[in-house]
Amino acid sequence: MAVIHLVGGEKGGVGKSVVARLLAQYMIDHEIPFIGFDTDRSHGSLLRYYSDYASPTVIDSYESLDTIIEAATEHPEHRILVDLAAQTHHPLAKWMEESGVLELAAELGIPVIYWNVMDSGKDSVDLLNRLLDQFGTRIHYVIVQNQLRDDDFSILEESGAKARAEAVSARSFTLKRLHPPIMTKIDRNSHSFWAARHKAADPGGLGLLERQRLKVWLAHAYEELGKMPV
């Protein structure tokens, strides 16, 4: 059965594209067929790192967005992975509401899962509440607590937003911080996570211990993803 995975979070710099890339690599490594869509016109991460699996999507074109649903119906054995750039929620939500996307997906038996990527700040909490206000129980949620800056998510815990999300069966996924110089090298070389682990001979590639740290980070992330509805 097809599943549509929307990786968003509206706030810029919280690590949405890293999560989309991680999901892509997880699906590849676990032989889960998927089709990727990238909404970032300037520097789309799925297009850059996983170009064999992704195509561009114009966020303010209904016809372009329609291909997401069409891909799910035409390839029921595939997951559909959509990397949402910052500030794309409004046009996406407008398309969903005016096209009856969630109602059609429910009719077709296609789950829609929103991976809400958050940092530890209040802005992310406010955006989570807005997401819940808008979609309620019509979609499934995974709250991604990305420790890219710190691991103190007390604002989220104390706000009641997480409990509110869990009341509609949201799941929580903690993504540990990856040592920043490693991600910088991976990005500089436009490597997938697989390539970063295995292309040690490339100029500017990861060193032995850096590859080991990436391996440990991926192992933890994969363990957490194994508990999620991927």
mmCIF file with all atom_site columns, C-alpha atoms in Angstrom:
data_model
loop_
_atom_site.group_PDB
_atom_site.id
_atom_site.type_symbol
_atom_site.label_atom_id
_atom_site.label_alt_id
_atom_site.label_comp_id
_atom_site.label_asym_id
_atom_site.label_entity_id
_atom_site.label_seq_id
_atom_site.pdbx_PDB_ins_code
_atom_site.Cartn_x
_atom_site.Cartn_y
_atom_site.Cartn_z
_atom_site.occupancy
_atom_site.B_iso_or_equiv
_atom_site.pdbx_formal_charge
_atom_site.auth_seq_id
_atom_site.auth_comp_id
_atom_site.auth_asym_id
_atom_site.auth_atom_id
_atom_site.pdbx_PDB_model_num
ATOM 1   C CA . MET A 1 1   ? 0.000   0.000  0.000   1.00 0.00 ? 1   MET A CA 1
ATOM 2   C CA . ALA A 1 2   ? 1.272   3.454  -0.875  1.00 0.00 ? 2   ALA A CA 1
ATOM 3   C CA . VAL A 1 3   ? 1.993   5.904  1.930   1.00 0.00 ? 3   VAL A CA 1
ATOM 4   C CA . ILE A 1 4   ? 2.588   9.621  1.423   1.00 0.00 ? 4   ILE A CA 1
ATOM 5   C CA . HIS A 1 5   ? 5.320   11.027 3.668   1.00 0.00 ? 5   HIS A CA 1
ATOM 6   C CA . LEU A 1 6   ? 5.402   14.832 3.895   1.00 0.00 ? 6   LEU A CA 1
ATOM 7   C CA . VAL A 1 7   ? 8.584   16.133 5.533   1.00 0.00 ? 7   VAL A CA 1
ATOM 8   C CA . GLY A 1 8   ? 7.977   19.667 6.738   1.00 0.00 ? 8   GLY A CA 1
ATOM 9   C CA . GLY A 1 9   ? 8.108   22.054 9.626   1.00 0.00 ? 9   GLY A CA 1
ATOM 10  C CA . GLU A 1 10  ? 7.754   25.472 7.974   1.00 0.00 ? 10  GLU A CA 1
ATOM 11  C CA . LYS A 1 11  ? 10.499  27.080 10.071  1.00 0.00 ? 11  LYS A CA 1
ATOM 12  C CA . GLY A 1 12  ? 13.757  27.361 8.150   1.00 0.00 ? 12  GLY A CA 1
ATOM 13  C CA . GLY A 1 13  ? 16.936  25.706 9.393   1.00 0.00 ? 13  GLY A CA 1
ATOM 14  C CA . VAL A 1 14  ? 15.376  22.982 11.543  1.00 0.00 ? 14  VAL A CA 1
ATOM 15  C CA . GLY A 1 15  ? 16.745  20.150 9.405   1.00 0.00 ? 15  GLY A CA 1
ATOM 16  C CA . LYS A 1 16  ? 13.821  19.157 7.189   1.00 0.00 ? 16  LYS A CA 1
ATOM 17  C CA . SER A 1 17  ? 16.036  18.239 4.261   1.00 0.00 ? 17  SER A CA 1
ATOM 18  C CA . VAL A 1 18  ? 18.345  16.168 6.460   1.00 0.00 ? 18  VAL A CA 1
ATOM 19  C CA . VAL A 1 19  ? 15.323  14.192 7.654   1.00 0.00 ? 19  VAL A CA 1
ATOM 20  C CA . ALA A 1 20  ? 14.107  13.741 4.062   1.00 0.00 ? 20  ALA A CA 1
ATOM 21  C CA . ARG A 1 21  ? 17.564  12.517 3.036   1.00 0.00 ? 21  ARG A CA 1
ATOM 22  C CA . LEU A 1 22  ? 17.677  10.193 6.043   1.00 0.00 ? 22  LEU A CA 1
ATOM 23  C CA . LEU A 1 23  ? 14.299  8.699  5.111   1.00 0.00 ? 23  LEU A CA 1
ATOM 24  C CA . ALA A 1 24  ? 15.454  8.256  1.529   1.00 0.00 ? 24  ALA A CA 1
ATOM 25  C CA . GLN A 1 25  ? 18.615  6.438  2.619   1.00 0.00 ? 25  GLN A CA 1
ATOM 26  C CA . TYR A 1 26  ? 16.663  4.311  5.093   1.00 0.00 ? 26  TYR A CA 1
ATOM 27  C CA . MET A 1 27  ? 14.263  3.220  2.363   1.00 0.00 ? 27  MET A CA 1
ATOM 28  C CA . ILE A 1 28  ? 17.127  2.417  0.004   1.00 0.00 ? 28  ILE A CA 1
ATOM 29  C CA . ASP A 1 29  ? 19.012  0.414  2.628   1.00 0.00 ? 29  ASP A CA 1
ATOM 30  C CA . HIS A 1 30  ? 15.857  -1.483 3.604   1.00 0.00 ? 30  HIS A CA 1
ATOM 31  C CA . GLU A 1 31  ? 14.796  -2.056 -0.016  1.00 0.00 ? 31  GLU A CA 1
ATOM 32  C CA . ILE A 1 32  ? 11.589  -0.069 0.380   1.00 0.00 ? 32  ILE A CA 1
ATOM 33  C CA . PRO A 1 33  ? 10.680  1.325  -3.060  1.00 0.00 ? 33  PRO A CA 1
ATOM 34  C CA . PHE A 1 34  ? 9.898   5.033  -3.045  1.00 0.00 ? 34  PHE A CA 1
ATOM 35  C CA . ILE A 1 35  ? 9.346   8.022  -5.306  1.00 0.00 ? 35  ILE A CA 1
ATOM 36  C CA . GLY A 1 36  ? 10.686  11.378 -4.147  1.00 0.00 ? 36  GLY A CA 1
ATOM 37  C CA . PHE A 1 37  ? 9.386   14.876 -4.798  1.00 0.00 ? 37  PHE A CA 1
ATOM 38  C CA . ASP A 1 38  ? 11.368  18.019 -4.005  1.00 0.00 ? 38  ASP A CA 1
ATOM 39  C CA . THR A 1 39  ? 9.659   21.402 -3.560  1.00 0.00 ? 39  THR A CA 1
ATOM 40  C CA . ASP A 1 40  ? 12.822  23.485 -3.110  1.00 0.00 ? 40  ASP A CA 1
ATOM 41  C CA . ARG A 1 41  ? 13.467  25.392 -6.321  1.00 0.00 ? 41  ARG A CA 1
ATOM 42  C CA . SER A 1 42  ? 16.898  26.754 -5.389  1.00 0.00 ? 42  SER A CA 1
ATOM 43  C CA . HIS A 1 43  ? 18.788  23.869 -3.746  1.00 0.00 ? 43  HIS A CA 1
ATOM 44  C CA . GLY A 1 44  ? 16.587  20.814 -3.444  1.00 0.00 ? 44  GLY A CA 1
ATOM 45  C CA . SER A 1 45  ? 18.264  18.196 -1.282  1.00 0.00 ? 45  SER A CA 1
ATOM 46  C CA . LEU A 1 46  ? 16.511  15.117 -2.657  1.00 0.00 ? 46  LEU A CA 1
ATOM 47  C CA . LEU A 1 47  ? 17.331  16.250 -6.186  1.00 0.00 ? 47  LEU A CA 1
ATOM 48  C CA . ARG A 1 48  ? 20.938  16.885 -5.215  1.00 0.00 ? 48  ARG A CA 1
ATOM 49  C CA . TYR A 1 49  ? 21.688  13.796 -3.143  1.00 0.00 ? 49  TYR A CA 1
ATOM 50  C CA . TYR A 1 50  ? 19.147  11.254 -4.429  1.00 0.00 ? 50  TYR A CA 1
ATOM 51  C CA . SER A 1 51  ? 18.550  12.385 -8.002  1.00 0.00 ? 51  SER A CA 1
ATOM 52  C CA . ASP A 1 52  ? 17.797  8.848  -9.225  1.00 0.00 ? 52  ASP A CA 1
ATOM 53  C CA . TYR A 1 53  ? 14.728  8.745  -6.992  1.00 0.00 ? 53  TYR A CA 1
ATOM 54  C CA . ALA A 1 54  ? 13.366  12.308 -7.055  1.00 0.00 ? 54  ALA A CA 1
ATOM 55  C CA . SER A 1 55  ? 11.787  14.865 -9.329  1.00 0.00 ? 55  SER A CA 1
ATOM 56  C CA . PRO A 1 56  ? 10.967  18.554 -8.812  1.00 0.00 ? 56  PRO A CA 1
ATOM 57  C CA . THR A 1 57  ? 7.530   19.722 -7.736  1.00 0.00 ? 57  THR A CA 1
ATOM 58  C CA . VAL A 1 58  ? 6.298   23.296 -8.132  1.00 0.00 ? 58  VAL A CA 1
ATOM 59  C CA . ILE A 1 59  ? 4.600   24.117 -4.848  1.00 0.00 ? 59  ILE A CA 1
ATOM 60  C CA . ASP A 1 60  ? 2.291   26.795 -6.256  1.00 0.00 ? 60  ASP A CA 1
ATOM 61  C CA . SER A 1 61  ? 1.091   24.694 -9.199  1.00 0.00 ? 61  SER A CA 1
ATOM 62  C CA . TYR A 1 62  ? -1.868  22.433 -8.531  1.00 0.00 ? 62  TYR A CA 1
ATOM 63  C CA . GLU A 1 63  ? -1.047  20.397 -11.629 1.00 0.00 ? 63  GLU A CA 1
ATOM 64  C CA . SER A 1 64  ? 2.475   19.766 -10.355 1.00 0.00 ? 64  SER A CA 1
ATOM 65  C CA . LEU A 1 65  ? 1.285   18.854 -6.866  1.00 0.00 ? 65  LEU A CA 1
ATOM 66  C CA . ASP A 1 66  ? -1.354  16.553 -8.358  1.00 0.00 ? 66  ASP A CA 1
ATOM 67  C CA . THR A 1 67  ? 1.454   14.234 -9.458  1.00 0.00 ? 67  THR A CA 1
ATOM 68  C CA . ILE A 1 68  ? 2.071   13.353 -5.809  1.00 0.00 ? 68  ILE A CA 1
ATOM 69  C CA . ILE A 1 69  ? -1.359  11.746 -5.484  1.00 0.00 ? 69  ILE A CA 1
ATOM 70  C CA . GLU A 1 70  ? -1.177  10.299 -8.988  1.00 0.00 ? 70  GLU A CA 1
ATOM 71  C CA . ALA A 1 71  ? 2.145   8.623  -8.176  1.00 0.00 ? 71  ALA A CA 1
ATOM 72  C CA . ALA A 1 72  ? 0.621   7.056  -5.060  1.00 0.00 ? 72  ALA A CA 1
ATOM 73  C CA . THR A 1 73  ? -2.301  5.622  -7.020  1.00 0.00 ? 73  THR A CA 1
ATOM 74  C CA . GLU A 1 74  ? -0.229  4.480  -9.997  1.00 0.00 ? 74  GLU A CA 1
ATOM 75  C CA . HIS A 1 75  ? 2.537   2.893  -7.866  1.00 0.00 ? 75  HIS A CA 1
ATOM 76  C CA . PRO A 1 76  ? 0.790   1.403  -4.824  1.00 0.00 ? 76  PRO A CA 1
ATOM 77  C CA . GLU A 1 77  ? 3.889   -0.604 -3.909  1.00 0.00 ? 77  GLU A CA 1
ATOM 78  C CA . HIS A 1 78  ? 5.931   2.593  -3.440  1.00 0.00 ? 78  HIS A CA 1
ATOM 79  C CA . ARG A 1 79  ? 6.251   5.104  -0.645  1.00 0.00 ? 79  ARG A CA 1
ATOM 80  C CA . ILE A 1 80  ? 5.915   8.720  -1.710  1.00 0.00 ? 80  ILE A CA 1
ATOM 81  C CA . LEU A 1 81  ? 8.473   11.021 -0.070  1.00 0.00 ? 81  LEU A CA 1
ATOM 82  C CA . VAL A 1 82  ? 7.936   14.793 -0.315  1.00 0.00 ? 82  VAL A CA 1
ATOM 83  C CA . ASP A 1 83  ? 10.600  17.214 0.927   1.00 0.00 ? 83  ASP A CA 1
ATOM 84  C CA . LEU A 1 84  ? 8.812   20.469 1.791   1.00 0.00 ? 84  LEU A CA 1
ATOM 85  C CA . ALA A 1 85  ? 10.948  23.585 1.696   1.00 0.00 ? 85  ALA A CA 1
ATOM 86  C CA . ALA A 1 86  ? 10.455  26.336 4.281   1.00 0.00 ? 86  ALA A CA 1
ATOM 87  C CA . GLN A 1 87  ? 7.463   28.611 3.741   1.00 0.00 ? 87  GLN A CA 1
ATOM 88  C CA . THR A 1 88  ? 5.623   26.084 1.586   1.00 0.00 ? 88  THR A CA 1
ATOM 89  C CA . HIS A 1 89  ? 2.889   25.150 4.049   1.00 0.00 ? 89  HIS A CA 1
ATOM 90  C CA . HIS A 1 90  ? 0.336   27.712 2.891   1.00 0.00 ? 90  HIS A CA 1
ATOM 91  C CA . PRO A 1 91  ? 0.287   26.713 -0.813  1.00 0.00 ? 91  PRO A CA 1
ATOM 92  C CA . LEU A 1 92  ? 0.397   23.023 0.132   1.00 0.00 ? 92  LEU A CA 1
ATOM 93  C CA . ALA A 1 93  ? -2.526  23.403 2.543   1.00 0.00 ? 93  ALA A CA 1
ATOM 94  C CA . LYS A 1 94  ? -4.478  25.456 0.007   1.00 0.00 ? 94  LYS A CA 1
ATOM 95  C CA . TRP A 1 95  ? -4.022  22.713 -2.596  1.00 0.00 ? 95  TRP A CA 1
ATOM 96  C CA . MET A 1 96  ? -5.108  20.092 -0.080  1.00 0.00 ? 96  MET A CA 1
ATOM 97  C CA . GLU A 1 97  ? -8.228  21.982 0.981   1.00 0.00 ? 97  GLU A CA 1
ATOM 98  C CA . GLU A 1 98  ? -9.397  23.119 -2.453  1.00 0.00 ? 98  GLU A CA 1
ATOM 99  C CA . SER A 1 99  ? -8.704  19.754 -4.073  1.00 0.00 ? 99  SER A CA 1
ATOM 100 C CA . GLY A 1 100 ? -10.068 17.583 -1.271  1.00 0.00 ? 100 GLY A CA 1
ATOM 101 C CA . VAL A 1 101 ? -6.730  15.774 -1.171  1.00 0.00 ? 101 VAL A CA 1
ATOM 102 C CA . LEU A 1 102 ? -7.050  14.307 2.317   1.00 0.00 ? 102 LEU A CA 1
ATOM 103 C CA . GLU A 1 103 ? -10.592 13.141 1.697   1.00 0.00 ? 103 GLU A CA 1
ATOM 104 C CA . LEU A 1 104 ? -9.546  11.473 -1.546  1.00 0.00 ? 104 LEU A CA 1
ATOM 105 C CA . ALA A 1 105 ? -6.510  9.860  0.116   1.00 0.00 ? 105 ALA A CA 1
ATOM 106 C CA . ALA A 1 106 ? -8.766  8.473  2.857   1.00 0.00 ? 106 ALA A CA 1
ATOM 107 C CA . GLU A 1 107 ? -11.185 7.153  0.239   1.00 0.00 ? 107 GLU A CA 1
ATOM 108 C CA . LEU A 1 108 ? -8.318  5.460  -1.605  1.00 0.00 ? 108 LEU A CA 1
ATOM 109 C CA . GLY A 1 109 ? -6.837  4.051  1.612   1.00 0.00 ? 109 GLY A CA 1
ATOM 110 C CA . ILE A 1 110 ? -3.595  6.034  1.271   1.00 0.00 ? 110 ILE A CA 1
ATOM 111 C CA . PRO A 1 111 ? -2.236  7.241  4.641   1.00 0.00 ? 111 PRO A CA 1
ATOM 112 C CA . VAL A 1 112 ? -0.735  10.737 4.706   1.00 0.00 ? 112 VAL A CA 1
ATOM 113 C CA . ILE A 1 113 ? 2.004   11.144 7.320   1.00 0.00 ? 113 ILE A CA 1
ATOM 114 C CA . TYR A 1 114 ? 3.412   14.554 8.199   1.00 0.00 ? 114 TYR A CA 1
ATOM 115 C CA . TRP A 1 115 ? 6.935   14.462 9.637   1.00 0.00 ? 115 TRP A CA 1
ATOM 116 C CA . ASN A 1 116 ? 7.002   17.728 11.574  1.00 0.00 ? 116 ASN A CA 1
ATOM 117 C CA . VAL A 1 117 ? 10.671  18.585 12.041  1.00 0.00 ? 117 VAL A CA 1
ATOM 118 C CA . MET A 1 118 ? 11.357  20.763 15.083  1.00 0.00 ? 118 MET A CA 1
ATOM 119 C CA . ASP A 1 119 ? 14.227  22.349 16.917  1.00 0.00 ? 119 ASP A CA 1
ATOM 120 C CA . SER A 1 120 ? 14.007  23.134 20.641  1.00 0.00 ? 120 SER A CA 1
ATOM 121 C CA . GLY A 1 121 ? 12.674  26.685 20.237  1.00 0.00 ? 121 GLY A CA 1
ATOM 122 C CA . LYS A 1 122 ? 9.224   28.151 20.855  1.00 0.00 ? 122 LYS A CA 1
ATOM 123 C CA . ASP A 1 123 ? 8.696   28.957 17.163  1.00 0.00 ? 123 ASP A CA 1
ATOM 124 C CA . SER A 1 124 ? 8.616   25.248 16.378  1.00 0.00 ? 124 SER A CA 1
ATOM 125 C CA . VAL A 1 125 ? 6.050   24.670 19.126  1.00 0.00 ? 125 VAL A CA 1
ATOM 126 C CA . ASP A 1 126 ? 3.804   27.437 17.796  1.00 0.00 ? 126 ASP A CA 1
ATOM 127 C CA . LEU A 1 127 ? 4.012   25.979 14.287  1.00 0.00 ? 127 LEU A CA 1
ATOM 128 C CA . LEU A 1 128 ? 3.113   22.513 15.590  1.00 0.00 ? 128 LEU A CA 1
ATOM 129 C CA . ASN A 1 129 ? -0.009  23.939 17.218  1.00 0.00 ? 129 ASN A CA 1
ATOM 130 C CA . ARG A 1 130 ? -0.986  25.629 13.950  1.00 0.00 ? 130 ARG A CA 1
ATOM 131 C CA . LEU A 1 131 ? -0.506  22.354 12.098  1.00 0.00 ? 131 LEU A CA 1
ATOM 132 C CA . LEU A 1 132 ? -2.770  20.548 14.569  1.00 0.00 ? 132 LEU A CA 1
ATOM 133 C CA . ASP A 1 133 ? -5.356  23.341 14.337  1.00 0.00 ? 133 ASP A CA 1
ATOM 134 C CA . GLN A 1 134 ? -5.452  23.022 10.571  1.00 0.00 ? 134 GLN A CA 1
ATOM 135 C CA . PHE A 1 135 ? -5.419  19.269 10.008  1.00 0.00 ? 135 PHE A CA 1
ATOM 136 C CA . GLY A 1 136 ? -6.548  17.734 13.296  1.00 0.00 ? 136 GLY A CA 1
ATOM 137 C CA . THR A 1 137 ? -7.095  14.010 12.910  1.00 0.00 ? 137 THR A CA 1
ATOM 138 C CA . ARG A 1 138 ? -7.157  14.072 9.107   1.00 0.00 ? 138 ARG A CA 1
ATOM 139 C CA . ILE A 1 139 ? -3.465  13.199 8.818   1.00 0.00 ? 139 ILE A CA 1
ATOM 140 C CA . HIS A 1 140 ? -0.955  11.180 10.836  1.00 0.00 ? 140 HIS A CA 1
ATOM 141 C CA . TYR A 1 141 ? 1.935   12.925 12.576  1.00 0.00 ? 141 TYR A CA 1
ATOM 142 C CA . VAL A 1 142 ? 5.523   12.141 13.460  1.00 0.00 ? 142 VAL A CA 1
ATOM 143 C CA . ILE A 1 143 ? 7.105   14.766 15.695  1.00 0.00 ? 143 ILE A CA 1
ATOM 144 C CA . VAL A 1 144 ? 10.798  14.900 14.827  1.00 0.00 ? 144 VAL A CA 1
ATOM 145 C CA . GLN A 1 145 ? 12.815  16.373 17.696  1.00 0.00 ? 145 GLN A CA 1
ATOM 146 C CA . ASN A 1 146 ? 16.019  17.307 15.914  1.00 0.00 ? 146 ASN A CA 1
ATOM 147 C CA . GLN A 1 147 ? 18.908  17.858 18.316  1.00 0.00 ? 147 GLN A CA 1
ATOM 148 C CA . LEU A 1 148 ? 20.890  19.902 15.812  1.00 0.00 ? 148 LEU A CA 1
ATOM 149 C CA . ARG A 1 149 ? 21.244  22.770 18.315  1.00 0.00 ? 149 ARG A CA 1
ATOM 150 C CA . ASP A 1 150 ? 20.589  21.155 21.689  1.00 0.00 ? 150 ASP A CA 1
ATOM 151 C CA . ASP A 1 151 ? 18.707  18.286 23.273  1.00 0.00 ? 151 ASP A CA 1
ATOM 152 C CA . ASP A 1 152 ? 16.541  20.297 25.680  1.00 0.00 ? 152 ASP A CA 1
ATOM 153 C CA . PHE A 1 153 ? 12.959  20.101 24.414  1.00 0.00 ? 153 PHE A CA 1
ATOM 154 C CA . SER A 1 154 ? 11.413  21.297 27.675  1.00 0.00 ? 154 SER A CA 1
ATOM 155 C CA . ILE A 1 155 ? 9.543   24.111 25.885  1.00 0.00 ? 155 ILE A CA 1
ATOM 156 C CA . LEU A 1 156 ? 7.781   21.509 23.770  1.00 0.00 ? 156 LEU A CA 1
ATOM 157 C CA . GLU A 1 157 ? 7.066   19.266 26.749  1.00 0.00 ? 157 GLU A CA 1
ATOM 158 C CA . GLU A 1 158 ? 5.766   22.090 28.930  1.00 0.00 ? 158 GLU A CA 1
ATOM 159 C CA . SER A 1 159 ? 3.679   23.742 26.222  1.00 0.00 ? 159 SER A CA 1
ATOM 160 C CA . GLY A 1 160 ? 1.157   20.935 26.006  1.00 0.00 ? 160 GLY A CA 1
ATOM 161 C CA . ALA A 1 161 ? 1.589   20.787 22.225  1.00 0.00 ? 161 ALA A CA 1
ATOM 162 C CA . LYS A 1 162 ? 3.289   17.394 22.314  1.00 0.00 ? 162 LYS A CA 1
ATOM 163 C CA . ALA A 1 163 ? 0.571   15.946 24.560  1.00 0.00 ? 163 ALA A CA 1
ATOM 164 C CA . ARG A 1 164 ? -2.015  17.434 22.221  1.00 0.00 ? 164 ARG A CA 1
ATOM 165 C CA . ALA A 1 165 ? -0.353  15.751 19.252  1.00 0.00 ? 165 ALA A CA 1
ATOM 166 C CA . GLU A 1 166 ? -0.044  12.438 21.075  1.00 0.00 ? 166 GLU A CA 1
ATOM 167 C CA . ALA A 1 167 ? -3.773  12.610 21.825  1.00 0.00 ? 167 ALA A CA 1
ATOM 168 C CA . VAL A 1 168 ? -4.338  12.226 18.081  1.00 0.00 ? 168 VAL A CA 1
ATOM 169 C CA . SER A 1 169 ? -1.841  9.317  17.932  1.00 0.00 ? 169 SER A CA 1
ATOM 170 C CA . ALA A 1 170 ? 1.244   11.300 16.913  1.00 0.00 ? 170 ALA A CA 1
ATOM 171 C CA . ARG A 1 171 ? 4.548   9.505  17.295  1.00 0.00 ? 171 ARG A CA 1
ATOM 172 C CA . SER A 1 172 ? 7.815   11.067 18.426  1.00 0.00 ? 172 SER A CA 1
ATOM 173 C CA . PHE A 1 173 ? 11.184  10.546 16.782  1.00 0.00 ? 173 PHE A CA 1
ATOM 174 C CA . THR A 1 174 ? 14.412  11.907 18.263  1.00 0.00 ? 174 THR A CA 1
ATOM 175 C CA . LEU A 1 175 ? 17.206  12.664 15.811  1.00 0.00 ? 175 LEU A CA 1
ATOM 176 C CA . LYS A 1 176 ? 20.552  12.986 17.527  1.00 0.00 ? 176 LYS A CA 1
ATOM 177 C CA . ARG A 1 177 ? 22.979  15.721 16.549  1.00 0.00 ? 177 ARG A CA 1
ATOM 178 C CA . LEU A 1 178 ? 25.583  14.768 13.965  1.00 0.00 ? 178 LEU A CA 1
ATOM 179 C CA . HIS A 1 179 ? 29.008  16.378 14.473  1.00 0.00 ? 179 HIS A CA 1
ATOM 180 C CA . PRO A 1 180 ? 28.728  19.528 12.257  1.00 0.00 ? 180 PRO A CA 1
ATOM 181 C CA . PRO A 1 181 ? 32.051  19.134 10.367  1.00 0.00 ? 181 PRO A CA 1
ATOM 182 C CA . ILE A 1 182 ? 30.837  15.743 9.132   1.00 0.00 ? 182 ILE A CA 1
ATOM 183 C CA . MET A 1 183 ? 27.664  17.196 7.654   1.00 0.00 ? 183 MET A CA 1
ATOM 184 C CA . THR A 1 184 ? 29.688  20.045 6.151   1.00 0.00 ? 184 THR A CA 1
ATOM 185 C CA . LYS A 1 185 ? 31.958  17.571 4.338   1.00 0.00 ? 185 LYS A CA 1
ATOM 186 C CA . ILE A 1 186 ? 28.994  15.489 3.176   1.00 0.00 ? 186 ILE A CA 1
ATOM 187 C CA . ASP A 1 187 ? 27.283  18.578 1.776   1.00 0.00 ? 187 ASP A CA 1
ATOM 188 C CA . ARG A 1 188 ? 30.466  19.924 0.177   1.00 0.00 ? 188 ARG A CA 1
ATOM 189 C CA . ASN A 1 189 ? 30.880  16.675 -1.748  1.00 0.00 ? 189 ASN A CA 1
ATOM 190 C CA . SER A 1 190 ? 27.142  16.321 -2.551  1.00 0.00 ? 190 SER A CA 1
ATOM 191 C CA . HIS A 1 191 ? 27.325  12.803 -1.135  1.00 0.00 ? 191 HIS A CA 1
ATOM 192 C CA . SER A 1 192 ? 24.422  10.638 -0.130  1.00 0.00 ? 192 SER A CA 1
ATOM 193 C CA . PHE A 1 193 ? 24.824  9.169  3.339   1.00 0.00 ? 193 PHE A CA 1
ATOM 194 C CA . TRP A 1 194 ? 25.825  5.874  1.706   1.00 0.00 ? 194 TRP A CA 1
ATOM 195 C CA . ALA A 1 195 ? 28.504  7.567  -0.404  1.00 0.00 ? 195 ALA A CA 1
ATOM 196 C CA . ALA A 1 196 ? 29.817  9.496  2.595   1.00 0.00 ? 196 ALA A CA 1
ATOM 197 C CA . ARG A 1 197 ? 30.333  6.230  4.465   1.00 0.00 ? 197 ARG A CA 1
ATOM 198 C CA . HIS A 1 198 ? 32.005  4.366  1.632   1.00 0.00 ? 198 HIS A CA 1
ATOM 199 C CA . LYS A 1 199 ? 33.951  6.847  -0.531  1.00 0.00 ? 199 LYS A CA 1
ATOM 200 C CA . ALA A 1 200 ? 36.870  7.394  1.799   1.00 0.00 ? 200 ALA A CA 1
ATOM 201 C CA . ALA A 1 201 ? 39.304  7.888  -1.063  1.00 0.00 ? 201 ALA A CA 1
ATOM 202 C CA . ASP A 1 202 ? 37.470  10.928 -2.452  1.00 0.00 ? 202 ASP A CA 1
ATOM 203 C CA . PRO A 1 203 ? 39.296  14.254 -1.991  1.00 0.00 ? 203 PRO A CA 1
ATOM 204 C CA . GLY A 1 204 ? 37.759  15.964 1.009   1.00 0.00 ? 204 GLY A CA 1
ATOM 205 C CA . GLY A 1 205 ? 35.933  12.794 2.027   1.00 0.00 ? 205 GLY A CA 1
ATOM 206 C CA . LEU A 1 206 ? 35.366  11.688 5.594   1.00 0.00 ? 206 LEU A CA 1
ATOM 207 C CA . GLY A 1 207 ? 38.231  10.340 7.637   1.00 0.00 ? 207 GLY A CA 1
ATOM 208 C CA . LEU A 1 208 ? 38.171  6.976  9.397   1.00 0.00 ? 208 LEU A CA 1
ATOM 209 C CA . LEU A 1 209 ? 36.716  8.238  12.705  1.00 0.00 ? 209 LEU A CA 1
ATOM 210 C CA . GLU A 1 210 ? 34.347  10.595 10.919  1.00 0.00 ? 210 GLU A CA 1
ATOM 211 C CA . ARG A 1 211 ? 32.943  7.668  8.972   1.00 0.00 ? 211 ARG A CA 1
ATOM 212 C CA . GLN A 1 212 ? 32.627  5.770  12.242  1.00 0.00 ? 212 GLN A CA 1
ATOM 213 C CA . ARG A 1 213 ? 30.713  8.670  13.837  1.00 0.00 ? 213 ARG A CA 1
ATOM 214 C CA . LEU A 1 214 ? 28.404  8.781  10.809  1.00 0.00 ? 214 LEU A CA 1
ATOM 215 C CA . LYS A 1 215 ? 27.877  5.020  11.124  1.00 0.00 ? 215 LYS A CA 1
ATOM 216 C CA . VAL A 1 216 ? 26.926  5.368  14.811  1.00 0.00 ? 216 VAL A CA 1
ATOM 217 C CA . TRP A 1 217 ? 24.576  8.289  14.023  1.00 0.00 ? 217 TRP A CA 1
ATOM 218 C CA . LEU A 1 218 ? 22.875  6.355  11.233  1.00 0.00 ? 218 LEU A CA 1
ATOM 219 C CA . ALA A 1 219 ? 22.541  3.250  13.408  1.00 0.00 ? 219 ALA A CA 1
ATOM 220 C CA . HIS A 1 220 ? 20.717  5.215  16.098  1.00 0.00 ? 220 HIS A CA 1
ATOM 221 C CA . ALA A 1 221 ? 18.516  6.992  13.538  1.00 0.00 ? 221 ALA A CA 1
ATOM 222 C CA . TYR A 1 222 ? 17.652  3.694  11.845  1.00 0.00 ? 222 TYR A CA 1
ATOM 223 C CA . GLU A 1 223 ? 16.756  2.128  15.193  1.00 0.00 ? 223 GLU A CA 1
ATOM 224 C CA . GLU A 1 224 ? 14.347  5.004  15.831  1.00 0.00 ? 224 GLU A CA 1
ATOM 225 C CA . LEU A 1 225 ? 12.950  4.907  12.293  1.00 0.00 ? 225 LEU A CA 1
ATOM 226 C CA . GLY A 1 226 ? 12.281  1.198  12.731  1.00 0.00 ? 226 GLY A CA 1
ATOM 227 C CA . LYS A 1 227 ? 9.652   2.177  15.317  1.00 0.00 ? 227 LYS A CA 1
ATOM 228 C CA . MET A 1 228 ? 8.005   4.675  12.971  1.00 0.00 ? 228 MET A CA 1
ATOM 229 C CA . PRO A 1 229 ? 5.379   4.071  10.237  1.00 0.00 ? 229 PRO A CA 1
ATOM 230 C CA . VAL A 1 230 ? 7.858   4.147  7.345   1.00 0.00 ? 230 VAL A CA 1
#
